[in-house]
mmCIF file of C-alpha atoms in Angstrom:
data_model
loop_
_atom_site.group_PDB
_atom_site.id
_atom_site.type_symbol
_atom_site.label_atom_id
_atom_site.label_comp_id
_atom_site.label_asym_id
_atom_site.label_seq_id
_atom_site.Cartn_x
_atom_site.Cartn_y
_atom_site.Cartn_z
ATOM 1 C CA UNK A 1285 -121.675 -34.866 -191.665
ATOM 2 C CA UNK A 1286 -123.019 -38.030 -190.579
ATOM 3 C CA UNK A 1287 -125.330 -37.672 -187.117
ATOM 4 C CA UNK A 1288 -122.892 -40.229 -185.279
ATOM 5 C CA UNK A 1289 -119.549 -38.628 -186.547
ATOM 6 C CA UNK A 1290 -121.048 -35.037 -185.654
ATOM 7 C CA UNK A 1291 -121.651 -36.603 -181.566
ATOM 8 C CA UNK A 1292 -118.476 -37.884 -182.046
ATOM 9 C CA UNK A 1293 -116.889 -34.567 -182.988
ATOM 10 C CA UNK A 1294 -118.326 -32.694 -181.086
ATOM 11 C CA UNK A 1295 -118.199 -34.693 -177.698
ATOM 12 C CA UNK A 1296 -114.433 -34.127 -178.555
ATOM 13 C CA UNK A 1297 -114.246 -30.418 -178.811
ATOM 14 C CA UNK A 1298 -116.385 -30.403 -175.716
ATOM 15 C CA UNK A 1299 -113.436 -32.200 -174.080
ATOM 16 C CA UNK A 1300 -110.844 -30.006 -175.465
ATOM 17 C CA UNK A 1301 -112.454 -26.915 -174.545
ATOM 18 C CA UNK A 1302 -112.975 -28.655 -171.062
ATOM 19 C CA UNK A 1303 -109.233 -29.224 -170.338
ATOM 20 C CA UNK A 1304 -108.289 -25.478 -171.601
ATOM 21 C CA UNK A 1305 -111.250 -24.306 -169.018
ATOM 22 C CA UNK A 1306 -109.802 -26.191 -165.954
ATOM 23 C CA UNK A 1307 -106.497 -24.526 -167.005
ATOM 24 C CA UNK A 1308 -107.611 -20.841 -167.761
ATOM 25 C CA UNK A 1309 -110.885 -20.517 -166.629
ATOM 26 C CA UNK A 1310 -114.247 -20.558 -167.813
ATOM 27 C CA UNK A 1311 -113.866 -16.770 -168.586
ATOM 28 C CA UNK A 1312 -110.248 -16.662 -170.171
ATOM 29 C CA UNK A 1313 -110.821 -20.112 -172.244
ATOM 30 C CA UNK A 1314 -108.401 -19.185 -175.284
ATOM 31 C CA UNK A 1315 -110.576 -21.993 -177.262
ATOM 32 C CA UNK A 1316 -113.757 -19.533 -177.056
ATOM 33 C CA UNK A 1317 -111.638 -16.349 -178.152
ATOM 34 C CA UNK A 1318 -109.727 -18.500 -181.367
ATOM 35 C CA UNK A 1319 -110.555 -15.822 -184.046
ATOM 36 C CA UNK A 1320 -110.267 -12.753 -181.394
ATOM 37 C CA UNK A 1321 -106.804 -13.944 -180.451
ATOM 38 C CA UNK A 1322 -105.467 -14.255 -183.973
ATOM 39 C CA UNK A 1323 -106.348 -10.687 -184.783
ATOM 40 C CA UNK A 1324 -105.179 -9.409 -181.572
ATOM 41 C CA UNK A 1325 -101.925 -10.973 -182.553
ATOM 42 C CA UNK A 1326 -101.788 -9.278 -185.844
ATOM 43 C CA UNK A 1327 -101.540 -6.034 -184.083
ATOM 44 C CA UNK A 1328 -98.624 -7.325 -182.110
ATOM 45 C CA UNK A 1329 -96.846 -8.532 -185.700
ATOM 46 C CA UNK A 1330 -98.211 -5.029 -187.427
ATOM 47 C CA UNK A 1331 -96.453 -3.085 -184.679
ATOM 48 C CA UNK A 1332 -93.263 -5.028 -184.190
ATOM 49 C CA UNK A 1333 -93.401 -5.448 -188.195
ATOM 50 C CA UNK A 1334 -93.005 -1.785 -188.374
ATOM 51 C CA UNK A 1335 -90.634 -0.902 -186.054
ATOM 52 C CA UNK A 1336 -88.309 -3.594 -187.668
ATOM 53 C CA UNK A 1337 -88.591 -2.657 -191.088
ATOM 54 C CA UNK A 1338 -87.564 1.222 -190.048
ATOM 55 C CA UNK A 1339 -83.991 -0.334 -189.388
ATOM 56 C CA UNK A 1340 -84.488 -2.827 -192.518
ATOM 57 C CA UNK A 1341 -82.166 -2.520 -195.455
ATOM 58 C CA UNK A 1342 -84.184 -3.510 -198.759
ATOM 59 C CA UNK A 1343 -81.085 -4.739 -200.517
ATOM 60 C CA UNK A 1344 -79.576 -7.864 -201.363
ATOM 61 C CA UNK A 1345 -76.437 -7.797 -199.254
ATOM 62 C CA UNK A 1346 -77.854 -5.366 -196.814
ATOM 63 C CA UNK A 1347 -81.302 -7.481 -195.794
ATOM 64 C CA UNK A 1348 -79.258 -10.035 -193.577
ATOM 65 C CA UNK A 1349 -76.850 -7.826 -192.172
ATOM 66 C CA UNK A 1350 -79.453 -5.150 -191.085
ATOM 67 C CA UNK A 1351 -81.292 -8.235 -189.420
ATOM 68 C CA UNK A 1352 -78.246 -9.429 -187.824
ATOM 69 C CA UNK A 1353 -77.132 -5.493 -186.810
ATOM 70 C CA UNK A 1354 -80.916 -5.587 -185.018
ATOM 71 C CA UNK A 1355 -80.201 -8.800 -183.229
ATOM 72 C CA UNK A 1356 -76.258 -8.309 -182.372
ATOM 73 C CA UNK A 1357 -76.184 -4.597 -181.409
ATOM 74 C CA UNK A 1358 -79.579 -3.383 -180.402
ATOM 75 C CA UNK A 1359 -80.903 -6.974 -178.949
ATOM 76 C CA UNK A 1360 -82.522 -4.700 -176.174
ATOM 77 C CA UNK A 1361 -85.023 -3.245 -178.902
ATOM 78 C CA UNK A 1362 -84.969 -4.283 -182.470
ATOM 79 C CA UNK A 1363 -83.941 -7.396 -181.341
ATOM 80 C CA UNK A 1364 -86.756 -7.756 -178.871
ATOM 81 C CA UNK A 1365 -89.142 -6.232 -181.519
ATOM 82 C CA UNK A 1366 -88.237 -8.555 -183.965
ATOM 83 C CA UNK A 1367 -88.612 -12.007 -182.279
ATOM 84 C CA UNK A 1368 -92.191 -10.573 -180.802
ATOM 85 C CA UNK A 1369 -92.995 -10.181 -184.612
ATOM 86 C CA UNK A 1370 -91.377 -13.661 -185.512
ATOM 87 C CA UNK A 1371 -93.193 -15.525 -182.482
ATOM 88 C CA UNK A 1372 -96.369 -13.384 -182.906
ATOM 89 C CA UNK A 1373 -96.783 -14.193 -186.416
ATOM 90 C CA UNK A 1374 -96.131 -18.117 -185.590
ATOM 91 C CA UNK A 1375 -98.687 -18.171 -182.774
ATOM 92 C CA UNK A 1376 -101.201 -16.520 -185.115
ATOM 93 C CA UNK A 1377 -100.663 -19.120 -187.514
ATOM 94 C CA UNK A 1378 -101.286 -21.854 -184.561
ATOM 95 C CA UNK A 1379 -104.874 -19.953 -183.897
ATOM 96 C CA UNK A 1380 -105.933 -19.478 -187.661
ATOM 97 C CA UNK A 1381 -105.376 -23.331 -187.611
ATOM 98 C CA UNK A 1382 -107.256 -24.428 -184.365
ATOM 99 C CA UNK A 1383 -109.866 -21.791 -185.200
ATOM 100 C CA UNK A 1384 -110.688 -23.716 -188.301
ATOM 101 C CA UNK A 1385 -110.497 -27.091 -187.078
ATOM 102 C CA UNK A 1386 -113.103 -25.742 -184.216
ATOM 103 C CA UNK A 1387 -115.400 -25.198 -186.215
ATOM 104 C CA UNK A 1388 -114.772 -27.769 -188.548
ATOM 105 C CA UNK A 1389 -115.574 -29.794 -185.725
ATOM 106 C CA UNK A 1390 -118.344 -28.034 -184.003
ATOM 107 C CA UNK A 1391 -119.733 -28.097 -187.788
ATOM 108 C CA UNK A 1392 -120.610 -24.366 -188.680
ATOM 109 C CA UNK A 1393 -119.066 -24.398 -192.216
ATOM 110 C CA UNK A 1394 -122.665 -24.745 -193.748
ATOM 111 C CA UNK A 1395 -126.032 -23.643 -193.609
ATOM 112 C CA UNK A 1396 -125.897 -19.644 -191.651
ATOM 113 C CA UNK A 1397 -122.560 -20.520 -191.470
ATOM 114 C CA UNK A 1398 -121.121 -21.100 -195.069
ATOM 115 C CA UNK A 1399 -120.777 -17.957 -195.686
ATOM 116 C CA UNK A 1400 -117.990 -17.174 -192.775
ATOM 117 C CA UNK A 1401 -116.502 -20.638 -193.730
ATOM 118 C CA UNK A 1402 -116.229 -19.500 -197.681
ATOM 119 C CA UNK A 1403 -114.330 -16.263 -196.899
ATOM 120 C CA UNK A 1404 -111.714 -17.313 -194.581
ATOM 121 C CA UNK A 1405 -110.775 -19.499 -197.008
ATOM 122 C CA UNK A 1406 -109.125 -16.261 -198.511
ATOM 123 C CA UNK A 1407 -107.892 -15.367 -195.169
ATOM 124 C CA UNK A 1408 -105.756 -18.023 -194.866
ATOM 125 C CA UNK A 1409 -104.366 -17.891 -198.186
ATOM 126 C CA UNK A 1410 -103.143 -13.965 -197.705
ATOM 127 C CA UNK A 1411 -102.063 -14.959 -194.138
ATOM 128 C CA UNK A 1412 -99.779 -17.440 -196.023
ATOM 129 C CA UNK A 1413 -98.170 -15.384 -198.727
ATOM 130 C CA UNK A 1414 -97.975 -12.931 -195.828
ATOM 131 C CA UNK A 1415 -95.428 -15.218 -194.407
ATOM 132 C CA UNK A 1416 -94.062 -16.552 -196.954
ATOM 133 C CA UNK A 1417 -92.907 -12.889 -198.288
ATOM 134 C CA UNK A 1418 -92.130 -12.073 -194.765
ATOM 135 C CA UNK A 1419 -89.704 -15.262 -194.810
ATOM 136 C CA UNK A 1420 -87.909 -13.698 -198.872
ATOM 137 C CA UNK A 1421 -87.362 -10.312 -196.634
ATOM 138 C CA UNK A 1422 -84.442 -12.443 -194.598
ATOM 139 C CA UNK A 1423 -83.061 -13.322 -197.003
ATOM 140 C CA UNK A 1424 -80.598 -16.296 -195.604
ATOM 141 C CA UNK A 1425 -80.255 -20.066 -196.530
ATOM 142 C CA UNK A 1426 -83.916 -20.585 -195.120
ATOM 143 C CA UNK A 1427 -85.112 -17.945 -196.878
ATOM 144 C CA UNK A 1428 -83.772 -18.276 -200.324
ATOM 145 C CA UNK A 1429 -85.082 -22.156 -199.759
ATOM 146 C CA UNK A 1430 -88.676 -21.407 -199.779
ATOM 147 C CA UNK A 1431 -88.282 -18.945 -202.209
ATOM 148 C CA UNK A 1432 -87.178 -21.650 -204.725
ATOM 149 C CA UNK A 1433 -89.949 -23.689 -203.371
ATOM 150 C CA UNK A 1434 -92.762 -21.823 -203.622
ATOM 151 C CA UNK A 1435 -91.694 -19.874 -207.466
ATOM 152 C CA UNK A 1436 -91.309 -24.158 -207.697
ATOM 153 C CA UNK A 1437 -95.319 -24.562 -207.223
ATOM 154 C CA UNK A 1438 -95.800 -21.377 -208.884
ATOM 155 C CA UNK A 1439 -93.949 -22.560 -212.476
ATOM 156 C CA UNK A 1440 -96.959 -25.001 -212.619
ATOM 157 C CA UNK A 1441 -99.525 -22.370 -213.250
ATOM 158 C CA UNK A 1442 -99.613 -21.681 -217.494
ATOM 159 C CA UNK A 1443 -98.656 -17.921 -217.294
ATOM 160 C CA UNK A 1444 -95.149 -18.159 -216.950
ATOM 161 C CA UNK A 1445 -93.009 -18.336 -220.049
ATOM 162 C CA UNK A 1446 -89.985 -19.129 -218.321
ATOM 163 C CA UNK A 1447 -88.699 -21.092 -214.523
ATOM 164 C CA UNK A 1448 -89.167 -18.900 -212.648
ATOM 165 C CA UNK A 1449 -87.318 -20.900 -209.694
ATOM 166 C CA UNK A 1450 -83.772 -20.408 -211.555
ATOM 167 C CA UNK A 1451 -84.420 -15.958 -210.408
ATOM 168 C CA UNK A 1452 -83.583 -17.279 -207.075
ATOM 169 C CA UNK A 1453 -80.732 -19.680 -207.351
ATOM 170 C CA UNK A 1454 -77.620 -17.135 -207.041
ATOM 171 C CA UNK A 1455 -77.569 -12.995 -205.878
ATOM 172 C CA UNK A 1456 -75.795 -12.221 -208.659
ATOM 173 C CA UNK A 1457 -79.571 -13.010 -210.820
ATOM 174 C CA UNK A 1458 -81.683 -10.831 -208.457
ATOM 175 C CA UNK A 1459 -81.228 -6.848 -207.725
ATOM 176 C CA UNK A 1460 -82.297 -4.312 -205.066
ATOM 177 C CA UNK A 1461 -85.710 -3.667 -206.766
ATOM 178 C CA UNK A 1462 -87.158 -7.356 -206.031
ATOM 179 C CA UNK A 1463 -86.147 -6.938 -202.179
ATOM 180 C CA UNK A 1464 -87.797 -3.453 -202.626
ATOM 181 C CA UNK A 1465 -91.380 -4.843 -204.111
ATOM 182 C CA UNK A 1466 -91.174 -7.864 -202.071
ATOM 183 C CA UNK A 1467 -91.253 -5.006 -199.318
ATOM 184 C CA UNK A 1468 -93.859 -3.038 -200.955
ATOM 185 C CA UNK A 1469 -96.354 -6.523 -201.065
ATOM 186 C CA UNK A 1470 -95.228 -7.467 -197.205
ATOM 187 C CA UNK A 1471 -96.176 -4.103 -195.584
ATOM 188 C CA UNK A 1472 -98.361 -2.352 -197.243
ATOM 189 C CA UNK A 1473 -100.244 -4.627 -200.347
ATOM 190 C CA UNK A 1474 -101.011 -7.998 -198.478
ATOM 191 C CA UNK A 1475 -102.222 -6.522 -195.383
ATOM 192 C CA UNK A 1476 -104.758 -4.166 -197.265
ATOM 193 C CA UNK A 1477 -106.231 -6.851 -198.517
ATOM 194 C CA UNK A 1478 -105.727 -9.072 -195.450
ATOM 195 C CA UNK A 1479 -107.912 -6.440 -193.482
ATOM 196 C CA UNK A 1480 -110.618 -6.013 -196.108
ATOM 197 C CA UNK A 1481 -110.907 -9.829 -195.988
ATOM 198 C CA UNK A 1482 -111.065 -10.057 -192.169
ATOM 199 C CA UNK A 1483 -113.936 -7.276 -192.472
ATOM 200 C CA UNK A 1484 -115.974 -9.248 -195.002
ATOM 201 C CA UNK A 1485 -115.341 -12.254 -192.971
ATOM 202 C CA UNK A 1486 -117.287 -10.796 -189.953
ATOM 203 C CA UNK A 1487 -119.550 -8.900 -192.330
ATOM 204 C CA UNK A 1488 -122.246 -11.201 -191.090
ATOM 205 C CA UNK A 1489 -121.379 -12.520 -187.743
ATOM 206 C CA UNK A 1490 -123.609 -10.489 -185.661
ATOM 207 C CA UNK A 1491 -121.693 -9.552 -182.003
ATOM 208 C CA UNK A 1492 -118.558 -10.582 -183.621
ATOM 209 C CA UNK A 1493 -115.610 -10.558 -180.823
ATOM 210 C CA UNK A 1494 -112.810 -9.307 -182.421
ATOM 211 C CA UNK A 1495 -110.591 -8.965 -178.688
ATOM 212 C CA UNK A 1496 -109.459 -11.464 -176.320
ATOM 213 C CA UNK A 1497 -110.444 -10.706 -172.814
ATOM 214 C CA UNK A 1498 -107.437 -8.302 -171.519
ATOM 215 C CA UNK A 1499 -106.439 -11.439 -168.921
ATOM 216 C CA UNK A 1500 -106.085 -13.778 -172.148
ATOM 217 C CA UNK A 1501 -103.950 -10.694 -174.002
ATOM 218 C CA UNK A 1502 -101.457 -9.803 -171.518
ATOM 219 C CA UNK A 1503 -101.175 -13.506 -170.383
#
């Protein structure tokens, strides 16, 4: 980065992180605890994401109703547990994003710092398909739109013989066993390798903070 745009960026984060200070505190400023904050909030969605998919049907016609059943008739608990897990994972999308464009602007993707830069790069991409599968799991209008979408970006890669946007256009050309998989890759394969990531991520950050301050957390 050029000297003058690096002052310039940095005077500005300075100033961000001031206004969040005068608002939280010097101690609970949620702009020093970016990366801490976003795995704290993956507990919250790994929690709430397994309580939900106890009561989750992994069936075509049974994926929307057992989400609507949560909602409707046990709005008290599932209901609860399920829009913690929807707003969680949203908010940890927000602080992925402003963790990256602090130190895009404090400039630490270099030098020392290259490495941490170069493998959450991966990070974000798993943190992605993480919601992007958690989005197919629905199953409604929404959710059968960004399917289309994203097997849409995916029929550009050379490995697919056939569309593979047209699987998605009607029920009647999908079956239990995709809703099943798509389950499979949600719960348990993603977040594997979403935790092995994190770890190598912070392999070499030495006094890495990996919790918020318990004010920050609970407020």
């Amino acid at each position: 980065m050029n000297n003058q745009i690096q002052k310039f960026c940095d005077s500005s984060m300075s100033t961000i992180e001031g206004w969040f200070g005068r608002a939280f505190g010097k101690e609970l400023n949620p702009m020093y605890y970016l990366g801490a904050l976003t795995v704290y909030l993956f507990y919250i969605v790994l929690v709430s994401g397994i309580y939900v998919f106890v009561l989750y049907e992994s069936s075509i016609f049974g994926a929307w109703s057992s989400l609507e059943y949560m909602s409707n008739e046990l709005r008290w608990s599932a209901g609860i547990m399920r829009s913690l897990h929807r707003y969680a994972s949203d908010a940890a999308i927000i602080t992925i994003f402003a963790h990256m464009f602090r130190e895009f602007m404090r400039d630490r993707f270099r030098g020392v710092r290259w490495y941490s830069w170069f493998t959450g790069i991966p990070v974000l991409w798993m943190t992605a398909l993480l919601g992007i599968s958690g989005y197919w799991l629905v199953w409604d209008t929404m959710a059968q739109y960004i399917a289309i979408a994203s097997s849409e970006m995916m029929d550009w890669l050379p490995i697919f013989t056939e569309p593979m946007a047209r699987n998605f256009l009607t029920s009647e050309d999908m079956n239990d066993r995709f809703f099943t998989l798509i389950a499979f890759i949600h719960v348990i394969g993603i977040p594997i390798f979403l935790v092995f990531g994190v770890w190598i991520h912070l392999f070499r950050i030495s006094r890495s903070t990996i919790n918020p301050p318990r004010g920050l957390a609970i407020g």
